[in-house]
Amino acid sequence: MSTNSAGFICGIFHPKLVESKTDLGWQFRKDEQARVISQFLYRPVLWEHEGERIGRIENIKTSNKNDEMLCYINVYENGKFVLDKLKKNEVLGLSVGYESDKLGPYRIGKFDGKEISLTSKPAMKTTWVVAHSSGDDFYISKTGVKTI
């Protein structure tokens, strides 16, 4: 697998941060946010949570506005198909891959971030690919225009 860069993607998550230590569902608590975000730095990027890595998280941080998580992704040569899908509006967002102990649908214990996937059908409706670049071309996504 070549890790040569084919382009970059900028995405945004608006996570549902909860205060409760018991009612978590899949989401994470506000007091976990800094730790969770730091877990994703340099983690792999996949397509739809499967297959080989198509990139990696180069930078991830929280904005001062609405606790948005800003994610900068380096897309490898083998992930170039995702950049082509973005041009056709076939990639609609990002999705967090994580592990945690669960009791039914509820998370118990620590949130352990494993990867971030680019996806055509994000489970959360509060995630967008804002911009992407390939070679000398720079694009602002249709969903990104609404966000900016």
mmCIF file of C-alpha atoms in Angstrom:
data_model
loop_
_atom_site.group_PDB
_atom_site.id
_atom_site.type_symbol
_atom_site.label_atom_id
_atom_site.label_comp_id
_atom_site.label_asym_id
_atom_site.label_seq_id
_atom_site.Cartn_x
_atom_site.Cartn_y
_atom_site.Cartn_z
ATOM 1 C CA MET A 1 0.000 0.000 0.000
ATOM 2 C CA SER A 2 1.407 3.346 -1.036
ATOM 3 C CA THR A 3 1.024 6.204 1.380
ATOM 4 C CA ASN A 4 1.699 8.791 -1.332
ATOM 5 C CA SER A 5 -0.878 11.546 -1.115
ATOM 6 C CA ALA A 6 -3.598 11.808 -3.770
ATOM 7 C CA GLY A 7 -5.380 14.666 -2.015
ATOM 8 C CA PHE A 8 -6.878 16.057 1.161
ATOM 9 C CA ILE A 9 -10.327 16.206 2.690
ATOM 10 C CA CYS A 10 -11.660 18.521 5.386
ATOM 11 C CA GLY A 11 -14.683 17.281 7.298
ATOM 12 C CA ILE A 12 -16.766 18.387 10.267
ATOM 13 C CA PHE A 13 -18.570 16.426 12.985
ATOM 14 C CA HIS A 14 -21.152 17.953 15.273
ATOM 15 C CA PRO A 15 -21.139 15.270 17.970
ATOM 16 C CA LYS A 16 -23.992 14.916 20.404
ATOM 17 C CA LEU A 17 -22.166 15.456 23.674
ATOM 18 C CA VAL A 18 -23.998 14.223 26.728
ATOM 19 C CA GLU A 19 -23.580 15.168 30.361
ATOM 20 C CA SER A 20 -24.987 11.899 31.746
ATOM 21 C CA LYS A 21 -22.574 9.170 32.785
ATOM 22 C CA THR A 22 -25.214 6.480 32.271
ATOM 23 C CA ASP A 23 -27.309 7.410 29.197
ATOM 24 C CA LEU A 24 -24.653 7.266 26.472
ATOM 25 C CA GLY A 25 -25.958 5.298 23.517
ATOM 26 C CA TRP A 26 -22.958 5.367 21.141
ATOM 27 C CA GLN A 27 -22.004 9.004 21.820
ATOM 28 C CA PHE A 28 -19.428 10.311 24.225
ATOM 29 C CA ARG A 29 -19.579 12.665 27.179
ATOM 30 C CA LYS A 30 -18.453 16.263 27.149
ATOM 31 C CA ASP A 31 -15.794 15.436 29.760
ATOM 32 C CA GLU A 32 -14.383 12.758 27.366
ATOM 33 C CA GLN A 33 -14.185 14.993 24.295
ATOM 34 C CA ALA A 34 -10.528 16.070 24.483
ATOM 35 C CA ARG A 35 -9.339 12.486 25.103
ATOM 36 C CA VAL A 36 -11.530 11.055 22.344
ATOM 37 C CA ILE A 37 -10.366 13.618 19.805
ATOM 38 C CA SER A 38 -6.706 13.009 20.618
ATOM 39 C CA GLN A 39 -7.239 9.264 20.009
ATOM 40 C CA PHE A 40 -8.025 9.869 16.339
ATOM 41 C CA LEU A 41 -4.845 11.764 15.408
ATOM 42 C CA TYR A 42 -2.908 9.703 12.832
ATOM 43 C CA ARG A 43 -5.536 6.947 12.884
ATOM 44 C CA PRO A 44 -6.516 5.203 9.646
ATOM 45 C CA VAL A 45 -9.238 6.373 7.299
ATOM 46 C CA LEU A 46 -11.368 3.687 5.649
ATOM 47 C CA TRP A 47 -14.217 3.587 3.133
ATOM 48 C CA GLU A 48 -17.464 2.532 4.846
ATOM 49 C CA HIS A 49 -15.588 1.030 7.855
ATOM 50 C CA GLU A 50 -14.009 -1.788 5.852
ATOM 51 C CA GLY A 51 -11.095 -2.734 3.641
ATOM 52 C CA GLU A 52 -7.584 -1.364 3.704
ATOM 53 C CA ARG A 53 -6.743 2.102 4.863
ATOM 54 C CA ILE A 54 -7.223 4.770 2.204
ATOM 55 C CA GLY A 55 -5.745 7.608 4.220
ATOM 56 C CA ARG A 56 -5.015 8.892 7.689
ATOM 57 C CA ILE A 57 -6.122 11.659 10.015
ATOM 58 C CA GLU A 58 -3.476 14.379 9.842
ATOM 59 C CA ASN A 59 -5.132 16.816 12.219
ATOM 60 C CA ILE A 60 -8.250 16.807 14.342
ATOM 61 C CA LYS A 61 -9.342 19.482 16.757
ATOM 62 C CA THR A 62 -12.348 21.114 18.313
ATOM 63 C CA SER A 63 -13.547 24.508 17.192
ATOM 64 C CA ASN A 64 -14.662 27.075 19.708
ATOM 65 C CA LYS A 65 -18.073 27.128 18.054
ATOM 66 C CA ASN A 66 -20.586 24.435 18.993
ATOM 67 C CA ASP A 67 -17.921 21.848 19.924
ATOM 68 C CA GLU A 68 -17.433 20.975 16.235
ATOM 69 C CA MET A 69 -14.721 18.452 15.526
ATOM 70 C CA LEU A 70 -12.653 19.528 12.514
ATOM 71 C CA CYS A 71 -10.914 16.684 10.741
ATOM 72 C CA TYR A 72 -8.159 16.942 8.099
ATOM 73 C CA ILE A 73 -7.568 13.759 6.116
ATOM 74 C CA ASN A 74 -4.648 12.845 3.870
ATOM 75 C CA VAL A 75 -6.045 10.562 1.138
ATOM 76 C CA TYR A 76 -3.600 7.968 -0.200
ATOM 77 C CA GLU A 77 -3.291 6.950 -3.863
ATOM 78 C CA ASN A 78 -5.430 3.842 -3.277
ATOM 79 C CA GLY A 79 -8.179 6.110 -1.904
ATOM 80 C CA LYS A 80 -8.329 8.312 -4.981
ATOM 81 C CA PHE A 81 -11.690 6.731 -5.862
ATOM 82 C CA VAL A 82 -13.152 8.613 -2.864
ATOM 83 C CA LEU A 83 -12.012 11.937 -4.313
ATOM 84 C CA ASP A 84 -13.754 10.968 -7.566
ATOM 85 C CA LYS A 85 -16.910 10.060 -5.607
ATOM 86 C CA LEU A 86 -16.763 13.458 -3.872
ATOM 87 C CA LYS A 87 -16.813 15.213 -7.241
ATOM 88 C CA LYS A 88 -20.012 13.253 -8.040
ATOM 89 C CA ASN A 89 -21.551 14.071 -4.620
ATOM 90 C CA GLU A 90 -21.520 10.389 -3.671
ATOM 91 C CA VAL A 91 -19.676 10.913 -0.379
ATOM 92 C CA LEU A 92 -21.897 12.580 2.168
ATOM 93 C CA GLY A 93 -19.979 12.513 5.414
ATOM 94 C CA LEU A 94 -17.714 10.939 7.967
ATOM 95 C CA SER A 95 -18.338 8.158 10.439
ATOM 96 C CA VAL A 96 -16.486 7.264 13.617
ATOM 97 C CA GLY A 97 -15.281 3.691 14.099
ATOM 98 C CA TYR A 98 -14.841 2.834 17.750
ATOM 99 C CA GLU A 99 -14.854 0.015 20.268
ATOM 100 C CA SER A 100 -16.502 -0.008 23.637
ATOM 101 C CA ASP A 101 -18.182 -2.388 25.994
ATOM 102 C CA LYS A 102 -21.909 -2.350 25.407
ATOM 103 C CA LEU A 103 -25.015 -3.387 27.236
ATOM 104 C CA GLY A 104 -27.667 -3.725 24.550
ATOM 105 C CA PRO A 105 -27.559 -0.522 22.483
ATOM 106 C CA TYR A 106 -25.806 1.420 25.247
ATOM 107 C CA ARG A 107 -22.124 2.061 25.631
ATOM 108 C CA ILE A 108 -20.626 1.337 28.999
ATOM 109 C CA GLY A 109 -17.031 2.033 29.796
ATOM 110 C CA LYS A 110 -14.435 3.867 27.764
ATOM 111 C CA PHE A 111 -14.873 5.107 24.180
ATOM 112 C CA ASP A 112 -11.925 3.759 22.155
ATOM 113 C CA GLY A 113 -11.611 5.464 18.745
ATOM 114 C CA LYS A 114 -10.194 3.148 16.045
ATOM 115 C CA GLU A 115 -10.733 4.830 12.665
ATOM 116 C CA ILE A 116 -12.752 7.390 10.777
ATOM 117 C CA SER A 117 -14.529 6.365 7.608
ATOM 118 C CA LEU A 118 -15.701 8.308 4.630
ATOM 119 C CA THR A 119 -19.213 7.204 3.845
ATOM 120 C CA SER A 120 -22.069 7.638 1.408
ATOM 121 C CA LYS A 121 -24.645 7.193 4.190
ATOM 122 C CA PRO A 122 -23.513 8.700 7.496
ATOM 123 C CA ALA A 123 -25.450 7.437 10.513
ATOM 124 C CA MET A 124 -25.291 10.927 12.005
ATOM 125 C CA LYS A 125 -26.906 13.665 9.960
ATOM 126 C CA THR A 126 -24.531 16.183 11.548
ATOM 127 C CA THR A 127 -21.338 15.387 9.653
ATOM 128 C CA TRP A 128 -20.136 16.827 6.343
ATOM 129 C CA VAL A 129 -17.207 16.867 3.985
ATOM 130 C CA VAL A 130 -16.607 20.585 3.658
ATOM 131 C CA ALA A 131 -13.770 20.729 1.134
ATOM 132 C CA HIS A 132 -11.364 18.499 -0.722
ATOM 133 C CA SER A 133 -8.397 18.858 -3.011
ATOM 134 C CA SER A 134 -6.733 16.698 -5.601
ATOM 135 C CA GLY A 135 -3.613 17.838 -7.419
ATOM 136 C CA ASP A 136 -3.997 21.543 -8.146
ATOM 137 C CA ASP A 137 -7.796 21.418 -7.878
ATOM 138 C CA PHE A 138 -9.665 22.599 -4.775
ATOM 139 C CA TYR A 139 -13.366 21.993 -4.264
ATOM 140 C CA ILE A 140 -15.890 23.184 -1.712
ATOM 141 C CA SER A 141 -18.533 20.497 -1.338
ATOM 142 C CA LYS A 142 -22.213 21.334 -1.778
ATOM 143 C CA THR A 143 -22.812 20.290 1.813
ATOM 144 C CA GLY A 144 -19.777 22.348 2.826
ATOM 145 C CA VAL A 145 -21.247 25.518 1.377
ATOM 146 C CA LYS A 146 -24.228 25.172 3.719
ATOM 147 C CA THR A 147 -21.872 24.635 6.645
ATOM 148 C CA ILE A 148 -19.518 27.542 5.915
#
